[in-house]
JSON list of C-alpha atoms in Angstrom, two decimals:
[
{"chain": "M", "resi": 1, "resn": "UNK", "atom": "CA", "xyz": [166.63, 98.79, 132.86]},
{"chain": "M", "resi": 2, "resn": "UNK", "atom": "CA", "xyz": [167.99, 99.71, 136.27]},
{"chain": "M", "resi": 3, "resn": "UNK", "atom": "CA", "xyz": [171.57, 100.34, 137.18]},
{"chain": "M", "resi": 4, "resn": "UNK", "atom": "CA", "xyz": [173.01, 99.29, 140.50]},
{"chain": "M", "resi": 5, "resn": "UNK", "atom": "CA", "xyz": [175.81, 101.26, 142.02]},
{"chain": "M", "resi": 6, "resn": "UNK", "atom": "CA", "xyz": [178.56, 99.21, 143.54]},
{"chain": "M", "resi": 7, "resn": "UNK", "atom": "CA", "xyz": [179.03, 100.05, 147.21]},
{"chain": "M", "resi": 8, "resn": "UNK", "atom": "CA", "xyz": [182.58, 98.70, 147.05]},
{"chain": "M", "resi": 9, "resn": "UNK", "atom": "CA", "xyz": [183.71, 101.51, 144.75]},
{"chain": "M", "resi": 10, "resn": "UNK", "atom": "CA", "xyz": [183.92, 104.56, 146.99]},
{"chain": "M", "resi": 11, "resn": "UNK", "atom": "CA", "xyz": [186.06, 106.94, 145.01]},
{"chain": "M", "resi": 12, "resn": "UNK", "atom": "CA", "xyz": [186.42, 108.09, 141.44]},
{"chain": "M", "resi": 13, "resn": "UNK", "atom": "CA", "xyz": [189.33, 109.78, 139.80]},
{"chain": "M", "resi": 14, "resn": "UNK", "atom": "CA", "xyz": [188.91, 113.46, 140.64]},
{"chain": "M", "resi": 15, "resn": "UNK", "atom": "CA", "xyz": [191.60, 115.02, 138.45]},
{"chain": "M", "resi": 16, "resn": "UNK", "atom": "CA", "xyz": [188.92, 116.59, 136.25]},
{"chain": "M", "resi": 17, "resn": "UNK", "atom": "CA", "xyz": [186.94, 117.63, 139.34]},
{"chain": "M", "resi": 18, "resn": "UNK", "atom": "CA", "xyz": [188.96, 119.97, 141.54]},
{"chain": "M", "resi": 19, "resn": "UNK", "atom": "CA", "xyz": [187.63, 120.02, 145.09]},
{"chain": "M", "resi": 20, "resn": "UNK", "atom": "CA", "xyz": [187.33, 123.82, 145.07]},
{"chain": "M", "resi": 21, "resn": "UNK", "atom": "CA", "xyz": [184.84, 123.70, 142.21]},
{"chain": "M", "resi": 22, "resn": "UNK", "atom": "CA", "xyz": [182.26, 121.70, 144.15]},
{"chain": "M", "resi": 23, "resn": "UNK", "atom": "CA", "xyz": [180.69, 122.05, 147.56]},
{"chain": "M", "resi": 24, "resn": "UNK", "atom": "CA", "xyz": [181.53, 119.07, 149.76]},
{"chain": "M", "resi": 25, "resn": "UNK", "atom": "CA", "xyz": [178.10, 117.52, 149.30]},
{"chain": "M", "resi": 26, "resn": "UNK", "atom": "CA", "xyz": [178.31, 117.64, 145.50]},
{"chain": "M", "resi": 27, "resn": "UNK", "atom": "CA", "xyz": [181.87, 116.41, 145.04]},
{"chain": "M", "resi": 28, "resn": "UNK", "atom": "CA", "xyz": [182.01, 113.03, 143.26]},
{"chain": "M", "resi": 29, "resn": "UNK", "atom": "CA", "xyz": [184.34, 111.57, 145.89]},
{"chain": "M", "resi": 30, "resn": "UNK", "atom": "CA", "xyz": [181.74, 112.27, 148.58]},
{"chain": "M", "resi": 31, "resn": "UNK", "atom": "CA", "xyz": [178.82, 110.82, 146.62]},
{"chain": "M", "resi": 32, "resn": "UNK", "atom": "CA", "xyz": [179.95, 107.64, 144.90]},
{"chain": "M", "resi": 33, "resn": "UNK", "atom": "CA", "xyz": [176.46, 107.21, 143.43]},
{"chain": "M", "resi": 34, "resn": "UNK", "atom": "CA", "xyz": [177.18, 110.08, 141.07]},
{"chain": "M", "resi": 35, "resn": "UNK", "atom": "CA", "xyz": [179.26, 108.82, 138.20]},
{"chain": "M", "resi": 36, "resn": "UNK", "atom": "CA", "xyz": [181.74, 111.42, 136.93]},
{"chain": "M", "resi": 37, "resn": "UNK", "atom": "CA", "xyz": [181.08, 110.54, 133.29]},
{"chain": "M", "resi": 38, "resn": "UNK", "atom": "CA", "xyz": [177.51, 111.79, 133.75]},
{"chain": "M", "resi": 39, "resn": "UNK", "atom": "CA", "xyz": [178.76, 115.27, 134.58]},
{"chain": "M", "resi": 40, "resn": "UNK", "atom": "CA", "xyz": [178.45, 117.74, 131.65]},
{"chain": "M", "resi": 41, "resn": "UNK", "atom": "CA", "xyz": [182.08, 118.82, 132.07]},
{"chain": "M", "resi": 42, "resn": "UNK", "atom": "CA", "xyz": [183.23, 115.25, 131.39]},
{"chain": "M", "resi": 43, "resn": "UNK", "atom": "CA", "xyz": [181.35, 114.99, 128.09]},
{"chain": "M", "resi": 44, "resn": "UNK", "atom": "CA", "xyz": [183.19, 115.70, 124.85]},
{"chain": "M", "resi": 45, "resn": "UNK", "atom": "CA", "xyz": [182.39, 118.98, 123.11]},
{"chain": "M", "resi": 46, "resn": "UNK", "atom": "CA", "xyz": [181.62, 117.21, 119.81]},
{"chain": "M", "resi": 47, "resn": "UNK", "atom": "CA", "xyz": [177.99, 118.33, 120.01]},
{"chain": "M", "resi": 48, "resn": "UNK", "atom": "CA", "xyz": [179.05, 121.96, 119.67]},
{"chain": "M", "resi": 49, "resn": "UNK", "atom": "CA", "xyz": [179.10, 123.24, 116.13]},
{"chain": "M", "resi": 50, "resn": "UNK", "atom": "CA", "xyz": [181.87, 125.50, 114.90]},
{"chain": "M", "resi": 51, "resn": "UNK", "atom": "CA", "xyz": [179.23, 127.51, 113.07]},
{"chain": "M", "resi": 52, "resn": "UNK", "atom": "CA", "xyz": [177.13, 128.07, 116.21]},
{"chain": "M", "resi": 53, "resn": "UNK", "atom": "CA", "xyz": [176.36, 131.77, 116.65]},
{"chain": "M", "resi": 54, "resn": "UNK", "atom": "CA", "xyz": [177.90, 133.63, 119.56]},
{"chain": "M", "resi": 55, "resn": "UNK", "atom": "CA", "xyz": [175.36, 135.73, 121.40]},
{"chain": "M", "resi": 56, "resn": "UNK", "atom": "CA", "xyz": [176.49, 138.67, 123.51]},
{"chain": "M", "resi": 57, "resn": "UNK", "atom": "CA", "xyz": [174.57, 139.06, 126.75]},
{"chain": "M", "resi": 58, "resn": "UNK", "atom": "CA", "xyz": [173.75, 142.54, 128.06]},
{"chain": "M", "resi": 59, "resn": "UNK", "atom": "CA", "xyz": [175.82, 143.64, 131.02]},
{"chain": "M", "resi": 60, "resn": "UNK", "atom": "CA", "xyz": [174.83, 145.72, 134.01]},
{"chain": "M", "resi": 61, "resn": "UNK", "atom": "CA", "xyz": [176.15, 149.21, 134.47]},
{"chain": "M", "resi": 62, "resn": "UNK", "atom": "CA", "xyz": [177.68, 149.49, 137.90]},
{"chain": "M", "resi": 63, "resn": "UNK", "atom": "CA", "xyz": [177.88, 153.28, 137.94]},
{"chain": "M", "resi": 64, "resn": "UNK", "atom": "CA", "xyz": [174.28, 154.26, 137.28]},
{"chain": "M", "resi": 65, "resn": "UNK", "atom": "CA", "xyz": [174.36, 157.66, 139.00]},
{"chain": "M", "resi": 66, "resn": "UNK", "atom": "CA", "xyz": [176.56, 160.05, 137.01]},
{"chain": "M", "resi": 67, "resn": "UNK", "atom": "CA", "xyz": [179.84, 161.02, 138.61]},
{"chain": "M", "resi": 68, "resn": "UNK", "atom": "CA", "xyz": [179.47, 164.74, 139.32]},
{"chain": "M", "resi": 69, "resn": "UNK", "atom": "CA", "xyz": [182.75, 165.10, 141.18]},
{"chain": "M", "resi": 70, "resn": "UNK", "atom": "CA", "xyz": [184.51, 166.53, 138.12]},
{"chain": "M", "resi": 71, "resn": "UNK", "atom": "CA", "xyz": [181.86, 169.22, 137.59]},
{"chain": "M", "resi": 72, "resn": "UNK", "atom": "CA", "xyz": [182.04, 172.27, 139.81]},
{"chain": "M", "resi": 73, "resn": "UNK", "atom": "CA", "xyz": [179.11, 173.43, 141.90]},
{"chain": "M", "resi": 74, "resn": "UNK", "atom": "CA", "xyz": [176.06, 171.62, 140.55]},
{"chain": "M", "resi": 75, "resn": "UNK", "atom": "CA", "xyz": [173.29, 172.29, 143.06]},
{"chain": "M", "resi": 76, "resn": "UNK", "atom": "CA", "xyz": [169.62, 171.38, 142.89]},
{"chain": "M", "resi": 77, "resn": "UNK", "atom": "CA", "xyz": [167.38, 173.42, 145.19]},
{"chain": "M", "resi": 78, "resn": "UNK", "atom": "CA", "xyz": [163.70, 173.62, 146.00]},
{"chain": "M", "resi": 79, "resn": "UNK", "atom": "CA", "xyz": [162.12, 175.36, 149.00]},
{"chain": "M", "resi": 80, "resn": "UNK", "atom": "CA", "xyz": [164.85, 174.56, 151.52]},
{"chain": "M", "resi": 81, "resn": "UNK", "atom": "CA", "xyz": [165.77, 171.17, 150.03]},
{"chain": "M", "resi": 82, "resn": "UNK", "atom": "CA", "xyz": [169.26, 171.39, 148.61]},
{"chain": "M", "resi": 83, "resn": "UNK", "atom": "CA", "xyz": [171.35, 168.75, 146.83]},
{"chain": "M", "resi": 84, "resn": "UNK", "atom": "CA", "xyz": [175.00, 169.49, 146.13]},
{"chain": "M", "resi": 85, "resn": "UNK", "atom": "CA", "xyz": [175.77, 166.95, 143.41]},
{"chain": "M", "resi": 86, "resn": "UNK", "atom": "CA", "xyz": [179.51, 167.55, 143.26]},
{"chain": "M", "resi": 87, "resn": "UNK", "atom": "CA", "xyz": [179.86, 167.18, 147.05]},
{"chain": "M", "resi": 88, "resn": "UNK", "atom": "CA", "xyz": [177.10, 164.55, 147.31]},
{"chain": "M", "resi": 89, "resn": "UNK", "atom": "CA", "xyz": [175.45, 166.29, 150.24]},
{"chain": "M", "resi": 90, "resn": "UNK", "atom": "CA", "xyz": [171.77, 166.82, 150.91]},
{"chain": "M", "resi": 91, "resn": "UNK", "atom": "CA", "xyz": [170.28, 169.34, 153.32]},
{"chain": "M", "resi": 92, "resn": "UNK", "atom": "CA", "xyz": [166.78, 170.34, 154.35]},
{"chain": "M", "resi": 93, "resn": "UNK", "atom": "CA", "xyz": [166.56, 173.80, 155.96]},
{"chain": "M", "resi": 94, "resn": "UNK", "atom": "CA", "xyz": [170.31, 173.64, 156.75]},
{"chain": "M", "resi": 95, "resn": "UNK", "atom": "CA", "xyz": [169.92, 170.19, 158.39]},
{"chain": "M", "resi": 96, "resn": "UNK", "atom": "CA", "xyz": [172.27, 167.65, 156.79]},
{"chain": "M", "resi": 97, "resn": "UNK", "atom": "CA", "xyz": [170.55, 164.44, 155.66]},
{"chain": "M", "resi": 98, "resn": "UNK", "atom": "CA", "xyz": [172.30, 161.09, 156.02]},
{"chain": "M", "resi": 99, "resn": "UNK", "atom": "CA", "xyz": [171.38, 159.49, 152.68]},
{"chain": "M", "resi": 100, "resn": "UNK", "atom": "CA", "xyz": [172.68, 156.26, 151.26]},
{"chain": "M", "resi": 101, "resn": "UNK", "atom": "CA", "xyz": [174.26, 156.20, 147.81]},
{"chain": "M", "resi": 102, "resn": "UNK", "atom": "CA", "xyz": [171.04, 154.98, 146.17]},
{"chain": "M", "resi": 103, "resn": "UNK", "atom": "CA", "xyz": [168.78, 157.32, 148.16]},
{"chain": "M", "resi": 104, "resn": "UNK", "atom": "CA", "xyz": [170.90, 160.27, 147.07]},
{"chain": "M", "resi": 105, "resn": "UNK", "atom": "CA", "xyz": [170.80, 159.12, 143.45]},
{"chain": "M", "resi": 106, "resn": "UNK", "atom": "CA", "xyz": [167.04, 158.61, 143.56]},
{"chain": "M", "resi": 107, "resn": "UNK", "atom": "CA", "xyz": [166.42, 162.03, 145.08]},
{"chain": "M", "resi": 108, "resn": "UNK", "atom": "CA", "xyz": [168.81, 163.70, 142.61]},
{"chain": "M", "resi": 109, "resn": "UNK", "atom": "CA", "xyz": [167.07, 162.01, 139.68]},
{"chain": "M", "resi": 110, "resn": "UNK", "atom": "CA", "xyz": [163.58, 163.02, 140.82]},
{"chain": "M", "resi": 111, "resn": "UNK", "atom": "CA", "xyz": [164.59, 166.56, 141.86]},
{"chain": "M", "resi": 112, "resn": "UNK", "atom": "CA", "xyz": [166.51, 167.05, 138.61]},
{"chain": "M", "resi": 113, "resn": "UNK", "atom": "CA", "xyz": [163.40, 166.14, 136.59]},
{"chain": "M", "resi": 114, "resn": "UNK", "atom": "CA", "xyz": [160.52, 167.88, 138.39]},
{"chain": "M", "resi": 115, "resn": "UNK", "atom": "CA", "xyz": [156.91, 166.99, 137.51]},
{"chain": "M", "resi": 116, "resn": "UNK", "atom": "CA", "xyz": [158.04, 164.15, 135.27]},
{"chain": "M", "resi": 117, "resn": "UNK", "atom": "CA", "xyz": [156.54, 160.77, 136.15]},
{"chain": "M", "resi": 118, "resn": "UNK", "atom": "CA", "xyz": [158.96, 157.84, 136.24]},
{"chain": "M", "resi": 119, "resn": "UNK", "atom": "CA", "xyz": [157.91, 154.23, 136.37]},
{"chain": "M", "resi": 120, "resn": "UNK", "atom": "CA", "xyz": [159.61, 151.97, 138.87]},
{"chain": "M", "resi": 121, "resn": "UNK", "atom": "CA", "xyz": [161.41, 150.27, 135.99]},
{"chain": "M", "resi": 122, "resn": "UNK", "atom": "CA", "xyz": [162.72, 153.62, 134.68]},
{"chain": "M", "resi": 123, "resn": "UNK", "atom": "CA", "xyz": [163.95, 154.57, 138.14]},
{"chain": "M", "resi": 124, "resn": "UNK", "atom": "CA", "xyz": [165.68, 151.22, 138.59]},
{"chain": "M", "resi": 125, "resn": "UNK", "atom": "CA", "xyz": [167.37, 151.65, 135.23]},
{"chain": "M", "resi": 126, "resn": "UNK", "atom": "CA", "xyz": [168.40, 155.26, 135.87]},
{"chain": "M", "resi": 127, "resn": "UNK", "atom": "CA", "xyz": [169.53, 154.98, 139.51]},
{"chain": "M", "resi": 128, "resn": "UNK", "atom": "CA", "xyz": [170.46, 151.32, 140.03]},
{"chain": "M", "resi": 129, "resn": "UNK", "atom": "CA", "xyz": [171.80, 150.81, 136.52]},
{"chain": "M", "resi": 130, "resn": "UNK", "atom": "CA", "xyz": [169.62, 147.88, 135.50]},
{"chain": "M", "resi": 131, "resn": "UNK", "atom": "CA", "xyz": [165.87, 147.43, 135.04]},
{"chain": "M", "resi": 132, "resn": "UNK", "atom": "CA", "xyz": [163.73, 146.06, 137.83]},
{"chain": "M", "resi": 133, "resn": "UNK", "atom": "CA", "xyz": [163.29, 142.33, 137.59]},
{"chain": "M", "resi": 134, "resn": "UNK", "atom": "CA", "xyz": [159.75, 142.71, 138.87]},
{"chain": "M", "resi": 135, "resn": "UNK", "atom": "CA", "xyz": [160.37, 140.60, 141.95]},
{"chain": "M", "resi": 136, "resn": "UNK", "atom": "CA", "xyz": [160.28, 143.25, 144.63]},
{"chain": "M", "resi": 137, "resn": "UNK", "atom": "CA", "xyz": [159.32, 146.70, 145.75]},
{"chain": "M", "resi": 138, "resn": "UNK", "atom": "CA", "xyz": [162.83, 148.12, 145.94]},
{"chain": "M", "resi": 139, "resn": "UNK", "atom": "CA", "xyz": [161.93, 151.57, 144.64]},
{"chain": "M", "resi": 140, "resn": "UNK", "atom": "CA", "xyz": [158.93, 151.79, 146.98]},
{"chain": "M", "resi": 141, "resn": "UNK", "atom": "CA", "xyz": [161.11, 151.02, 149.99]},
{"chain": "M", "resi": 142, "resn": "UNK", "atom": "CA", "xyz": [163.71, 153.63, 149.01]},
{"chain": "M", "resi": 143, "resn": "UNK", "atom": "CA", "xyz": [161.07, 156.30, 148.41]},
{"chain": "M", "resi": 144, "resn": "UNK", "atom": "CA", "xyz": [159.52, 155.55, 151.81]},
{"chain": "M", "resi": 145, "resn": "UNK", "atom": "CA", "xyz": [162.94, 155.94, 153.46]},
{"chain": "M", "resi": 146, "resn": "UNK", "atom": "CA", "xyz": [163.53, 159.19, 151.58]},
{"chain": "M", "resi": 147, "resn": "UNK", "atom": "CA", "xyz": [160.16, 160.55, 152.73]},
{"chain": "M", "resi": 148, "resn": "UNK", "atom": "CA", "xyz": [161.06, 159.81, 156.36]},
{"chain": "M", "resi": 149, "resn": "UNK", "atom": "CA", "xyz": [164.46, 161.43, 156.03]},
{"chain": "M", "resi": 150, "resn": "UNK", "atom": "CA", "xyz": [163.37, 164.63, 154.27]},
{"chain": "M", "resi": 151, "resn": "UNK", "atom": "CA", "xyz": [160.32, 164.92, 156.53]},
{"chain": "M", "resi": 152, "resn": "UNK", "atom": "CA", "xyz": [157.86, 167.78, 156.89]},
{"chain": "M", "resi": 153, "resn": "UNK", "atom": "CA", "xyz": [156.63, 169.56, 153.81]},
{"chain": "M", "resi": 154, "resn": "UNK", "atom": "CA", "xyz": [159.12, 167.83, 151.50]},
{"chain": "M", "resi": 155, "resn": "UNK", "atom": "CA", "xyz": [157.89, 164.28, 151.95]},
{"chain": "M", "resi": 156, "resn": "UNK", "atom": "CA", "xyz": [154.66, 165.20, 150.12]},
{"chain": "M", "resi": 157, "resn": "UNK", "atom": "CA", "xyz": [156.73, 166.44, 147.19]},
{"chain": "M", "resi": 158, "resn": "UNK", "atom": "CA", "xyz": [157.88, 162.87, 146.52]},
{"chain": "M", "resi": 159, "resn": "UNK", "atom": "CA", "xyz": [154.55, 162.08, 144.96]},
{"chain": "M", "resi": 160, "resn": "UNK", "atom": "CA", "xyz": [153.18, 158.64, 144.14]},
{"chain": "M", "resi": 161, "resn": "UNK", "atom": "CA", "xyz": [151.38, 158.31, 140.82]},
{"chain": "M", "resi": 162, "resn": "UNK", "atom": "CA", "xyz": [149.25, 155.27, 141.55]},
{"chain": "M", "resi": 163, "resn": "UNK", "atom": "CA", "xyz": [149.80, 152.27, 139.29]},
{"chain": "M", "resi": 164, "resn": "UNK", "atom": "CA", "xyz": [152.56, 154.15, 137.45]},
{"chain": "M", "resi": 165, "resn": "UNK", "atom": "CA", "xyz": [155.47, 155.34, 139.61]},
{"chain": "M", "resi": 166, "resn": "UNK", "atom": "CA", "xyz": [156.80, 158.50, 141.22]},
{"chain": "M", "resi": 167, "resn": "UNK", "atom": "CA", "xyz": [157.45, 162.17, 140.50]},
{"chain": "M", "resi": 168, "resn": "UNK", "atom": "CA", "xyz": [158.81, 165.19, 142.34]},
{"chain": "M", "resi": 169, "resn": "UNK", "atom": "CA", "xyz": [156.44, 168.13, 142.76]},
{"chain": "M", "resi": 170, "resn": "UNK", "atom": "CA", "xyz": [158.43, 171.36, 143.21]},
{"chain": "M", "resi": 171, "resn": "UNK", "atom": "CA", "xyz": [157.18, 174.33, 145.19]},
{"chain": "M", "resi": 172, "resn": "UNK", "atom": "CA", "xyz": [155.22, 176.85, 143.18]}
]
């Protein structure tokens, strides 16, 4: 059974469809072929059971890197590389590094846990605040940028553990 759409009817009542809720191409008044009663919002909620369980979805943490501004003078140092966590400054041999928020957090996490191997997922969870969705190489890109910025002997300290993740190798 096929349904024909009347070309004469060009508009539908849009009281239940505020224009701001739809892009212009999806608004029922723009596309008369779309019948408003077919929209899920127009259907009655009788199919919902009062006894249906409510499931809480996990939320993302927006402040993944701890706020060290309330703690006085926390400094991580290794062979000329110095991170002042309370002031959020990084220096290499007295040269100030211009690190982004996430680069600083990544370097602080690795430097604060020397020799410990972190998977990309663990780093995403610890620094970004949510686990990697597996779609990209975000951690790899940030580590590569960090290696360029710290330069010299320190870039080798940001060590890749192939097929696992990354670790920081301190000076001996």
